[in-house]
């Protein structure tokens, strides 16, 4: 059991904590082990981290909480989610688990149900799970066709303000590229800009893609918006829209941030092609976010056949090339992914196992913390640094082999140095939405 810090103490020390040096802004004076973990004391004063020093190096000034070598992480950053789709599984299950049926099932559910009264409790449910698990910042994609945009985006703006200080919330459109054409496209971009969001859509090899990309880059540039795309979410080696996005960013001299999510087909392409695409991504400064749990669920799924290819993009090769690489949770209990609890420890655990992010772990913990924080423009989030808010997650696991083997339900989440309520919302709260008249 992790010991909770004294609730009322303005100054206290988290003593004997294990901290991954890759998550520290300044690791000088600390000695790390073969997994890059150092034993440290973290002094907290007035809600901020006052100092991080080698364990026992100095005398404590206030109360002491001995974490007995338990690992301490900065709060997580979950930079690719779909909070508007979340938790609809029981009323809208995916009949065969395929991508096509996910798309069709969500489309029907959206048309039938997605009022603000339906969206708000489901979005808040996801946010409350995330907060309780230790996440401090989230980017969600929002389904944005013409009939839905006017409902979802103003609601997002309200919820973003309501959650300020607890979860930093960002949002991007997810729609087809044709939704950006002409006056309707201009109006959509204006609405998103007005609601503090960014633009994005689904890209794959389609006629007119280059022209469509130029259009969305221009809409974003004109309004100072960032871009976040769903890219090549298939195992088709001919799906090369990732490269076209990099070329469009360079061709348009785009000054904002660009993120490409999924990029599954990159893993199916010849080495020479991959190398050229990585060069362009690095040159354009594009960040990649991988969603390995959702990829495992949807990719290479055919009835009665064991999946061979798992659809996870080239995490190691991208990072080796200097391209920012993040891992995130994606969908949660909806037709695109039938499971999930908005827990970034689970996401990191699964990513380590799926993509071999161990041996060595290196700086992979940054993929769910500091790297997405940087991509989202949230300096100071997702790292352990003197002067930063004491937004920390304290685990009982002392080594990765312990942390990544148990679910850590007794973790302590500190926000501005205070332990927060980590009780998860009950599924019963959504019964009236997902079971309707049955309940
Ligand atoms: Zn997604």
CSV table of C-alpha atoms and ligand atoms in Angstrom, one decimal:
chain,number,residue,atom,x,y,z
A,1,UNK,CA,0.0,0.0,0.0
A,2,UNK,CA,1.3,3.4,-0.9
A,3,UNK,CA,1.3,5.8,2.1
A,4,UNK,CA,-0.7,9.0,1.5
A,5,UNK,CA,1.1,12.2,2.2
A,6,UNK,CA,-0.2,14.3,5.2
A,7,UNK,CA,-3.2,16.2,3.8
A,8,UNK,CA,-2.5,19.5,5.6
A,9,UNK,CA,1.2,19.8,5.4
A,10,UNK,CA,2.4,22.7,3.2
A,11,UNK,CA,5.9,21.2,3.3
A,12,UNK,CA,6.7,17.6,3.3
A,13,UNK,CA,9.1,15.1,1.8
A,14,UNK,CA,8.4,12.0,-0.4
A,15,UNK,CA,11.4,10.0,0.9
A,16,UNK,CA,13.0,7.0,-0.7
A,17,UNK,CA,11.2,7.2,-4.0
A,18,UNK,CA,12.2,5.5,-7.2
A,19,UNK,CA,12.2,7.9,-10.1
A,20,UNK,CA,13.1,7.3,-13.7
A,21,UNK,CA,15.9,9.8,-14.6
A,22,UNK,CA,14.4,10.3,-18.0
A,23,UNK,CA,11.4,12.0,-16.3
A,24,UNK,CA,13.6,14.4,-14.4
A,25,UNK,CA,14.5,17.8,-15.8
A,26,UNK,CA,17.8,17.7,-13.8
A,27,UNK,CA,19.2,14.4,-12.8
A,28,UNK,CA,22.6,15.7,-11.6
A,29,UNK,CA,23.7,14.2,-8.3
A,30,UNK,CA,21.6,11.1,-8.8
A,31,UNK,CA,22.8,7.6,-9.5
A,32,UNK,CA,20.6,5.4,-11.5
A,33,UNK,CA,20.4,1.6,-11.9
A,34,UNK,CA,20.3,-0.5,-15.0
A,35,UNK,CA,16.7,0.5,-15.7
A,36,UNK,CA,17.5,4.2,-15.3
A,37,UNK,CA,15.8,4.5,-11.9
A,38,UNK,CA,17.3,6.6,-9.2
A,39,UNK,CA,16.6,6.5,-5.5
A,40,UNK,CA,15.6,10.1,-4.5
A,41,UNK,CA,13.9,12.3,-2.0
A,42,UNK,CA,11.3,14.8,-3.5
A,43,UNK,CA,10.7,17.8,-1.3
A,44,UNK,CA,7.3,19.5,-1.8
A,45,UNK,CA,6.4,23.0,-0.6
A,46,UNK,CA,3.2,25.0,-1.2
A,47,UNK,CA,2.1,22.6,-4.0
A,48,UNK,CA,5.3,22.6,-6.0
A,49,UNK,CA,8.3,20.4,-6.2
A,50,UNK,CA,11.0,22.3,-4.2
A,51,UNK,CA,13.9,19.9,-4.8
A,52,UNK,CA,14.8,16.4,-6.1
A,53,UNK,CA,17.9,15.0,-4.4
A,54,UNK,CA,19.6,11.7,-3.9
A,55,UNK,CA,17.8,9.8,-1.1
A,56,UNK,CA,19.2,10.7,2.3
A,57,UNK,CA,21.5,13.5,1.0
A,58,UNK,CA,19.8,16.2,3.1
A,59,UNK,CA,17.8,16.4,6.3
A,60,UNK,CA,14.0,16.9,5.8
A,61,UNK,CA,12.5,20.2,6.9
A,62,UNK,CA,8.9,19.1,7.3
A,63,UNK,CA,6.9,15.9,7.5
A,64,UNK,CA,8.2,12.8,5.8
A,65,UNK,CA,6.4,10.1,3.9
A,66,UNK,CA,8.6,7.1,3.3
A,67,UNK,CA,7.5,5.5,0.0
A,68,UNK,CA,9.9,2.6,0.5
A,69,UNK,CA,11.4,2.8,-3.0
A,70,UNK,CA,8.0,3.0,-4.7
A,71,UNK,CA,8.1,4.6,-8.1
A,72,UNK,CA,6.9,8.2,-8.5
A,73,UNK,CA,5.9,9.5,-12.0
A,74,UNK,CA,4.8,12.8,-13.1
A,75,UNK,CA,1.1,12.9,-14.0
A,76,UNK,CA,0.3,11.3,-17.4
A,77,UNK,CA,-0.5,13.0,-20.6
A,78,UNK,CA,-3.0,11.1,-22.8
A,79,UNK,CA,-2.8,12.9,-26.2
A,80,UNK,CA,-5.1,10.8,-28.4
A,81,UNK,CA,-8.6,9.9,-27.1
A,82,UNK,CA,-12.2,9.9,-28.3
A,83,UNK,CA,-14.2,11.0,-25.2
A,84,UNK,CA,-17.3,11.7,-27.3
A,85,UNK,CA,-17.5,8.0,-28.4
A,86,UNK,CA,-16.7,6.6,-24.9
A,87,UNK,CA,-18.7,4.0,-23.1
A,88,UNK,CA,-21.4,3.4,-25.7
A,89,UNK,CA,-20.5,-0.3,-26.2
A,90,UNK,CA,-23.5,-1.8,-24.4
A,91,UNK,CA,-25.9,0.1,-26.7
A,92,UNK,CA,-23.7,0.0,-29.8
A,93,UNK,CA,-21.5,-3.0,-29.8
A,94,UNK,CA,-19.3,-3.8,-32.8
A,95,UNK,CA,-21.0,-6.8,-34.4
A,96,UNK,CA,-17.8,-8.4,-35.8
A,97,UNK,CA,-14.9,-6.3,-34.4
A,98,UNK,CA,-13.9,-4.9,-37.7
A,99,UNK,CA,-12.9,-1.3,-38.6
A,100,UNK,CA,-15.7,-0.9,-41.1
A,101,UNK,CA,-18.4,-2.0,-38.6
A,102,UNK,CA,-16.9,0.3,-35.9
A,103,UNK,CA,-17.3,3.2,-38.3
A,104,UNK,CA,-20.8,2.2,-39.3
A,105,UNK,CA,-22.0,1.4,-35.7
A,106,UNK,CA,-20.7,4.7,-34.3
A,107,UNK,CA,-22.3,6.6,-37.2
A,108,UNK,CA,-25.7,5.1,-36.4
A,109,UNK,CA,-25.3,5.8,-32.7
A,110,UNK,CA,-24.1,9.4,-33.3
A,111,UNK,CA,-27.2,10.1,-35.5
A,112,UNK,CA,-29.6,8.6,-33.0
A,113,UNK,CA,-28.2,9.7,-29.6
A,114,UNK,CA,-25.4,12.3,-29.5
A,115,UNK,CA,-27.3,15.2,-27.9
A,116,UNK,CA,-25.4,17.3,-25.3
A,117,UNK,CA,-27.4,15.4,-22.7
A,118,UNK,CA,-25.9,12.2,-23.9
A,119,UNK,CA,-22.4,13.4,-24.6
A,120,UNK,CA,-21.8,15.3,-21.3
A,121,UNK,CA,-22.1,12.4,-18.8
A,122,UNK,CA,-20.0,10.1,-21.0
A,123,UNK,CA,-17.3,12.7,-21.6
A,124,UNK,CA,-17.2,13.5,-17.9
A,125,UNK,CA,-17.1,9.8,-17.0
A,126,UNK,CA,-14.0,9.5,-19.1
A,127,UNK,CA,-12.4,12.6,-17.6
A,128,UNK,CA,-13.2,11.4,-14.0
A,129,UNK,CA,-11.6,8.0,-14.8
A,130,UNK,CA,-8.5,9.7,-16.3
A,131,UNK,CA,-8.1,12.1,-13.3
A,132,UNK,CA,-8.4,9.3,-10.8
A,133,UNK,CA,-5.8,7.3,-12.6
A,134,UNK,CA,-3.4,10.2,-12.6
A,135,UNK,CA,-3.7,11.9,-16.0
A,136,UNK,CA,-3.3,15.7,-16.1
A,137,UNK,CA,-3.8,16.5,-19.8
A,138,UNK,CA,-5.9,15.0,-22.6
A,139,UNK,CA,-6.4,15.6,-26.2
A,140,UNK,CA,-9.6,14.2,-27.6
A,141,UNK,CA,-10.8,14.0,-31.2
A,142,UNK,CA,-14.4,15.0,-31.7
A,143,UNK,CA,-16.6,13.5,-34.4
A,144,UNK,CA,-17.4,16.6,-36.5
A,145,UNK,CA,-19.8,16.2,-39.4
A,146,UNK,CA,-22.0,19.1,-40.3
A,147,UNK,CA,-24.9,18.0,-38.1
A,148,UNK,CA,-22.8,17.2,-35.0
A,149,UNK,CA,-20.3,20.0,-34.9
A,150,UNK,CA,-22.8,22.6,-33.5
A,151,UNK,CA,-23.7,20.3,-30.6
A,152,UNK,CA,-20.3,18.8,-29.7
A,153,UNK,CA,-18.0,21.8,-30.0
A,154,UNK,CA,-19.8,24.3,-27.8
A,155,UNK,CA,-20.2,21.5,-25.2
A,156,UNK,CA,-16.4,20.9,-25.4
A,157,UNK,CA,-15.8,24.5,-24.8
A,158,UNK,CA,-17.9,24.4,-21.6
A,159,UNK,CA,-16.3,21.2,-20.3
A,160,UNK,CA,-12.8,22.4,-21.0
A,161,UNK,CA,-13.4,25.5,-18.8
A,162,UNK,CA,-15.1,23.4,-16.1
A,163,UNK,CA,-12.1,21.0,-15.9
A,164,UNK,CA,-9.4,23.7,-16.0
A,165,UNK,CA,-6.9,23.1,-13.3
A,166,UNK,CA,-7.7,19.4,-13.1
A,167,UNK,CA,-7.3,18.2,-16.7
A,168,UNK,CA,-5.9,20.4,-19.4
A,169,UNK,CA,-8.2,19.5,-22.3
A,170,UNK,CA,-7.5,19.9,-26.0
A,171,UNK,CA,-9.6,18.8,-29.0
A,172,UNK,CA,-9.3,18.2,-32.7
A,173,UNK,CA,-11.9,17.5,-35.4
A,174,UNK,CA,-12.2,14.1,-36.8
A,175,UNK,CA,-14.1,14.1,-40.1
A,176,UNK,CA,-13.6,13.3,-43.8
A,177,UNK,CA,-11.3,15.6,-45.7
A,178,UNK,CA,-14.3,16.7,-47.9
A,179,UNK,CA,-15.8,18.4,-44.8
A,180,UNK,CA,-13.2,21.1,-45.2
A,181,UNK,CA,-14.3,22.1,-48.7
A,182,UNK,CA,-15.8,25.4,-49.6
A,183,UNK,CA,-17.8,27.7,-47.3
A,184,UNK,CA,-18.9,24.8,-45.0
A,185,UNK,CA,-15.2,24.1,-44.4
A,186,UNK,CA,-14.5,27.7,-43.6
A,187,UNK,CA,-17.5,27.8,-41.2
A,188,UNK,CA,-16.3,24.5,-39.5
A,189,UNK,CA,-12.8,25.9,-39.1
A,190,UNK,CA,-14.2,29.1,-37.6
A,191,UNK,CA,-16.3,27.2,-35.1
A,192,UNK,CA,-13.4,25.1,-34.0
A,193,UNK,CA,-11.1,28.1,-33.7
A,194,UNK,CA,-13.8,29.8,-31.6
A,195,UNK,CA,-14.0,26.8,-29.3
A,196,UNK,CA,-10.3,26.6,-28.8
A,197,UNK,CA,-9.7,23.5,-30.8
A,198,UNK,CA,-7.6,22.3,-33.8
A,199,UNK,CA,-8.2,20.7,-37.1
A,200,UNK,CA,-7.7,17.1,-38.2
A,201,UNK,CA,-9.3,14.4,-40.3
A,202,UNK,CA,-8.9,10.9,-41.6
A,203,UNK,CA,-6.3,10.4,-44.3
A,204,UNK,CA,-5.7,7.5,-46.6
A,205,UNK,CA,-4.9,7.2,-50.3
A,206,UNK,CA,-7.8,8.9,-52.0
A,207,UNK,CA,-8.3,11.0,-55.1
A,208,UNK,CA,-7.5,14.7,-54.5
A,209,UNK,CA,-5.7,14.0,-51.2
A,210,UNK,CA,-2.9,16.5,-51.8
A,211,UNK,CA,-5.3,19.2,-52.7
A,212,UNK,CA,-7.4,18.4,-49.6
A,213,UNK,CA,-4.3,18.6,-47.4
A,214,UNK,CA,-3.3,21.9,-48.8
A,215,UNK,CA,-6.8,23.1,-48.0
A,216,UNK,CA,-6.8,22.0,-44.4
A,217,UNK,CA,-3.2,23.3,-43.9
A,218,UNK,CA,-4.4,26.7,-45.2
A,219,UNK,CA,-7.6,26.7,-43.0
A,220,UNK,CA,-5.4,26.0,-40.0
A,221,UNK,CA,-2.7,28.5,-40.9
A,222,UNK,CA,-5.2,31.3,-41.5
A,223,UNK,CA,-6.5,30.8,-37.9
A,224,UNK,CA,-3.3,29.8,-36.1
A,225,UNK,CA,-4.5,26.3,-35.4
A,226,UNK,CA,-2.5,23.1,-35.0
A,227,UNK,CA,-3.3,19.9,-36.9
A,228,UNK,CA,-3.8,16.3,-35.7
A,229,UNK,CA,-4.7,13.6,-38.3
A,230,UNK,CA,-5.8,10.0,-38.2
A,231,UNK,CA,-3.4,8.5,-40.7
A,232,UNK,CA,-3.2,5.2,-42.7
A,233,UNK,CA,-5.1,3.1,-40.2
A,234,UNK,CA,-4.8,0.0,-42.2
A,235,UNK,CA,-2.3,-2.7,-43.1
A,236,UNK,CA,-2.3,-1.8,-46.8
A,237,UNK,CA,1.3,-1.0,-47.8
A,238,UNK,CA,0.0,1.3,-50.5
A,239,UNK,CA,-1.4,3.6,-47.9
A,240,UNK,CA,1.1,6.4,-47.9
A,241,UNK,CA,-0.8,9.4,-46.8
A,242,UNK,CA,1.7,9.9,-43.9
A,243,UNK,CA,4.3,11.0,-46.5
A,244,UNK,CA,1.8,13.2,-48.2
A,245,UNK,CA,1.1,15.0,-44.9
A,246,UNK,CA,4.8,15.6,-44.4
A,247,UNK,CA,5.2,16.9,-47.9
A,248,UNK,CA,2.1,19.2,-47.5
A,249,UNK,CA,3.6,20.6,-44.2
A,250,UNK,CA,6.8,21.4,-46.0
A,251,UNK,CA,5.1,22.7,-49.2
A,252,UNK,CA,2.9,25.0,-47.2
A,253,UNK,CA,5.6,26.2,-44.9
A,254,UNK,CA,3.3,25.4,-42.0
A,255,UNK,CA,4.3,27.0,-38.7
A,256,UNK,CA,1.9,25.2,-36.3
A,257,UNK,CA,2.3,21.7,-34.8
A,258,UNK,CA,1.3,18.6,-36.7
A,259,UNK,CA,0.6,15.2,-35.2
A,260,UNK,CA,-0.1,12.0,-37.1
A,261,UNK,CA,-1.8,9.2,-35.3
A,262,UNK,CA,-1.8,5.5,-35.9
A,263,UNK,CA,0.3,5.2,-39.1
A,264,UNK,CA,-0.2,1.5,-39.1
A,265,UNK,CA,0.7,0.9,-42.8
A,266,UNK,CA,4.2,2.3,-42.2
A,267,UNK,CA,5.0,-1.0,-40.6
A,268,UNK,CA,4.1,-2.9,-43.8
A,269,UNK,CA,6.3,-0.9,-46.2
A,270,UNK,CA,9.7,-1.6,-47.7
A,271,UNK,CA,12.7,-0.2,-45.8
A,272,UNK,CA,13.7,2.3,-48.4
A,273,UNK,CA,10.2,3.8,-48.5
A,274,UNK,CA,10.1,4.0,-44.7
A,275,UNK,CA,13.5,5.7,-44.6
A,276,UNK,CA,12.3,8.4,-47.1
A,277,UNK,CA,9.1,9.0,-45.1
A,278,UNK,CA,11.0,9.3,-41.8
A,279,UNK,CA,13.3,11.8,-43.4
A,280,UNK,CA,10.4,13.9,-44.5
A,281,UNK,CA,8.6,13.6,-41.1
A,282,UNK,CA,11.8,14.7,-39.3
A,283,UNK,CA,12.3,17.6,-41.7
A,284,UNK,CA,8.7,18.7,-41.3
A,285,UNK,CA,8.8,18.4,-37.5
A,286,UNK,CA,5.8,16.1,-37.3
A,287,UNK,CA,5.1,14.1,-34.1
A,288,UNK,CA,3.7,10.6,-34.1
A,289,UNK,CA,1.2,9.1,-31.7
A,290,UNK,CA,0.7,5.4,-31.6
A,291,UNK,CA,-2.4,3.7,-30.2
A,292,UNK,CA,-1.3,0.1,-29.8
A,293,UNK,CA,-4.3,-1.3,-27.9
A,294,UNK,CA,-6.8,-0.1,-30.5
A,295,UNK,CA,-4.5,-1.3,-33.3
A,296,UNK,CA,-4.5,-4.8,-31.8
A,297,UNK,CA,-8.2,-4.8,-31.6
A,298,UNK,CA,-9.0,-3.6,-35.1
A,299,UNK,CA,-6.1,-4.6,-37.4
A,300,UNK,CA,-6.0,-7.9,-39.3
A,301,UNK,CA,-9.3,-9.0,-37.9
A,302,UNK,CA,-11.1,-11.5,-40.0
A,303,UNK,CA,-13.7,-14.0,-38.8
A,304,UNK,CA,-12.3,-17.4,-37.8
A,305,UNK,CA,-8.7,-16.4,-38.5
A,306,UNK,CA,-6.0,-15.6,-36.0
A,307,UNK,CA,-4.5,-12.2,-36.6
A,308,UNK,CA,-1.0,-12.2,-38.0
A,309,UNK,CA,-0.1,-8.5,-38.3
A,310,UNK,CA,-0.7,-6.3,-35.4
A,311,UNK,CA,-0.7,-2.9,-37.0
A,312,UNK,CA,1.6,-1.0,-34.5
A,313,UNK,CA,3.7,1.6,-36.2
A,314,UNK,CA,7.5,1.8,-36.2
A,315,UNK,CA,7.9,3.3,-32.7
A,316,UNK,CA,11.6,2.4,-32.4
A,317,UNK,CA,12.6,3.6,-35.8
A,318,UNK,CA,10.7,6.8,-35.6
A,319,UNK,CA,12.2,7.7,-32.2
A,320,UNK,CA,15.7,6.7,-33.4
A,321,UNK,CA,15.2,9.3,-36.2
A,322,UNK,CA,14.6,12.0,-33.7
A,323,UNK,CA,10.8,12.2,-34.3
A,324,UNK,CA,8.7,12.8,-31.2
A,325,UNK,CA,6.8,9.6,-30.4
A,326,UNK,CA,3.9,9.3,-28.0
A,327,UNK,CA,1.7,6.4,-27.0
A,328,UNK,CA,-1.9,7.1,-26.0
A,329,UNK,CA,-5.2,5.3,-25.1
A,330,UNK,CA,-7.5,6.0,-28.1
A,331,UNK,CA,-11.0,4.7,-27.8
A,332,UNK,CA,-12.6,3.3,-24.7
A,333,UNK,CA,-15.5,0.9,-24.5
A,334,UNK,CA,-16.9,1.8,-27.9
A,335,UNK,CA,-17.0,0.0,-31.3
A,336,UNK,CA,-13.4,0.9,-32.1
A,337,UNK,CA,-12.1,-0.7,-28.9
A,338,UNK,CA,-14.3,-2.7,-26.6
A,339,UNK,CA,-12.3,-2.2,-23.5
A,340,UNK,CA,-10.3,0.4,-21.6
A,341,UNK,CA,-10.5,2.5,-18.4
A,342,UNK,CA,-8.6,5.7,-19.4
A,343,UNK,CA,-5.6,4.4,-17.4
A,344,UNK,CA,-2.3,5.5,-18.9
A,345,UNK,CA,-0.4,3.0,-16.7
A,346,UNK,CA,-2.3,0.3,-18.5
A,347,UNK,CA,-1.5,2.0,-21.8
A,348,UNK,CA,2.2,2.1,-21.0
A,349,UNK,CA,2.2,-1.4,-19.7
A,350,UNK,CA,0.5,-2.7,-22.9
A,351,UNK,CA,2.8,-0.6,-25.1
A,352,UNK,CA,5.9,-2.0,-23.5
A,353,UNK,CA,4.7,-5.6,-24.1
A,354,UNK,CA,3.4,-5.1,-27.6
A,355,UNK,CA,6.2,-3.0,-29.0
A,356,UNK,CA,9.1,-4.2,-26.8
A,357,UNK,CA,9.8,-0.9,-25.1
A,358,UNK,CA,11.9,-2.7,-22.5
A,359,UNK,CA,15.4,-4.1,-22.7
A,360,UNK,CA,16.2,-1.3,-22.3
A,361,UNK,CA,13.4,0.9,-21.1
A,362,UNK,CA,15.5,3.8,-21.9
A,363,UNK,CA,13.4,7.0,-22.0
A,364,UNK,CA,10.2,5.3,-23.1
A,365,UNK,CA,8.4,6.5,-20.0
A,366,UNK,CA,8.5,9.9,-21.7
A,367,UNK,CA,6.1,8.6,-24.4
A,368,UNK,CA,3.2,8.9,-22.0
A,369,UNK,CA,4.4,12.0,-20.1
A,370,UNK,CA,7.0,14.6,-21.3
A,371,UNK,CA,6.9,13.9,-25.0
A,372,UNK,CA,3.1,14.3,-25.5
A,373,UNK,CA,3.2,17.3,-23.1
A,374,UNK,CA,5.8,18.9,-25.4
A,375,UNK,CA,3.8,18.1,-28.5
A,376,UNK,CA,0.7,19.6,-26.9
A,377,UNK,CA,2.6,22.8,-25.9
A,378,UNK,CA,2.3,22.1,-22.1
A,379,UNK,CA,5.7,23.0,-20.8
A,380,UNK,CA,6.1,21.9,-17.2
A,381,UNK,CA,3.6,19.0,-17.5
A,382,UNK,CA,4.7,15.4,-17.6
A,383,UNK,CA,8.1,15.8,-15.9
A,384,UNK,CA,9.5,15.9,-12.4
A,385,UNK,CA,11.3,19.3,-12.0
A,386,UNK,CA,12.0,21.7,-9.2
A,387,UNK,CA,9.6,24.6,-9.4
A,388,UNK,CA,6.9,22.5,-11.3
A,389,UNK,CA,3.6,21.8,-9.7
A,390,UNK,CA,3.7,18.7,-7.5
A,391,UNK,CA,1.5,16.7,-9.9
A,392,UNK,CA,2.7,13.2,-9.2
A,393,UNK,CA,1.6,9.6,-9.2
A,394,UNK,CA,3.0,7.4,-6.4
A,395,UNK,CA,3.0,3.7,-7.0
A,396,UNK,CA,3.8,0.7,-4.8
A,397,UNK,CA,5.8,-1.0,-7.6
A,398,UNK,CA,9.5,-0.4,-7.0
A,399,UNK,CA,10.8,-1.7,-10.3
A,400,UNK,CA,9.3,-1.9,-13.8
A,401,UNK,CA,8.8,-5.7,-13.3
A,402,UNK,CA,6.5,-4.8,-10.3
A,403,UNK,CA,4.9,-1.7,-11.8
A,404,UNK,CA,4.0,-3.2,-15.1
A,405,UNK,CA,2.7,-6.5,-13.6
A,406,UNK,CA,0.0,-5.3,-11.2
A,407,UNK,CA,-2.7,-2.8,-11.9
A,408,UNK,CA,-1.7,-0.5,-9.0
A,409,UNK,CA,-5.3,0.3,-7.9
A,410,UNK,CA,-3.9,1.8,-4.7
A,411,UNK,CA,-1.8,4.4,-6.4
A,412,UNK,CA,-1.7,7.9,-4.8
A,413,UNK,CA,-2.3,10.8,-7.2
A,414,UNK,CA,-1.0,14.2,-6.0
A,415,UNK,CA,-2.2,17.4,-7.6
A,416,UNK,CA,-0.4,20.5,-6.4
A,417,UNK,CA,0.9,18.3,-3.6
A,418,UNK,CA,-2.4,17.1,-2.3
A,419,UNK,CA,-3.7,13.6,-2.6
A,420,UNK,CA,-6.9,13.5,-4.7
A,421,UNK,CA,-9.9,11.1,-4.5
A,422,UNK,CA,-9.0,8.2,-6.7
A,423,UNK,CA,-12.3,6.4,-6.5
A,424,UNK,CA,-13.5,5.5,-10.0
A,425,UNK,CA,-17.0,6.4,-11.2
A,426,UNK,CA,-19.5,3.5,-11.2
A,427,UNK,CA,-20.7,2.1,-14.5
A,428,UNK,CA,-24.2,2.4,-13.1
A,429,UNK,CA,-24.0,6.1,-13.6
A,430,UNK,CA,-24.3,5.6,-17.3
A,431,UNK,CA,-27.0,2.9,-17.2
A,432,UNK,CA,-29.8,5.3,-18.2
A,433,UNK,CA,-27.8,6.2,-21.3
A,434,UNK,CA,-26.6,2.8,-22.5
A,435,UNK,CA,-29.5,0.5,-21.4
A,436,UNK,CA,-32.3,3.0,-21.9
A,437,UNK,CA,-35.7,1.6,-20.9
A,438,UNK,CA,-34.2,-1.7,-19.7
A,439,UNK,CA,-33.1,-0.1,-16.4
B,1,LIG,ZN1,-8.3,7.9,-32.8
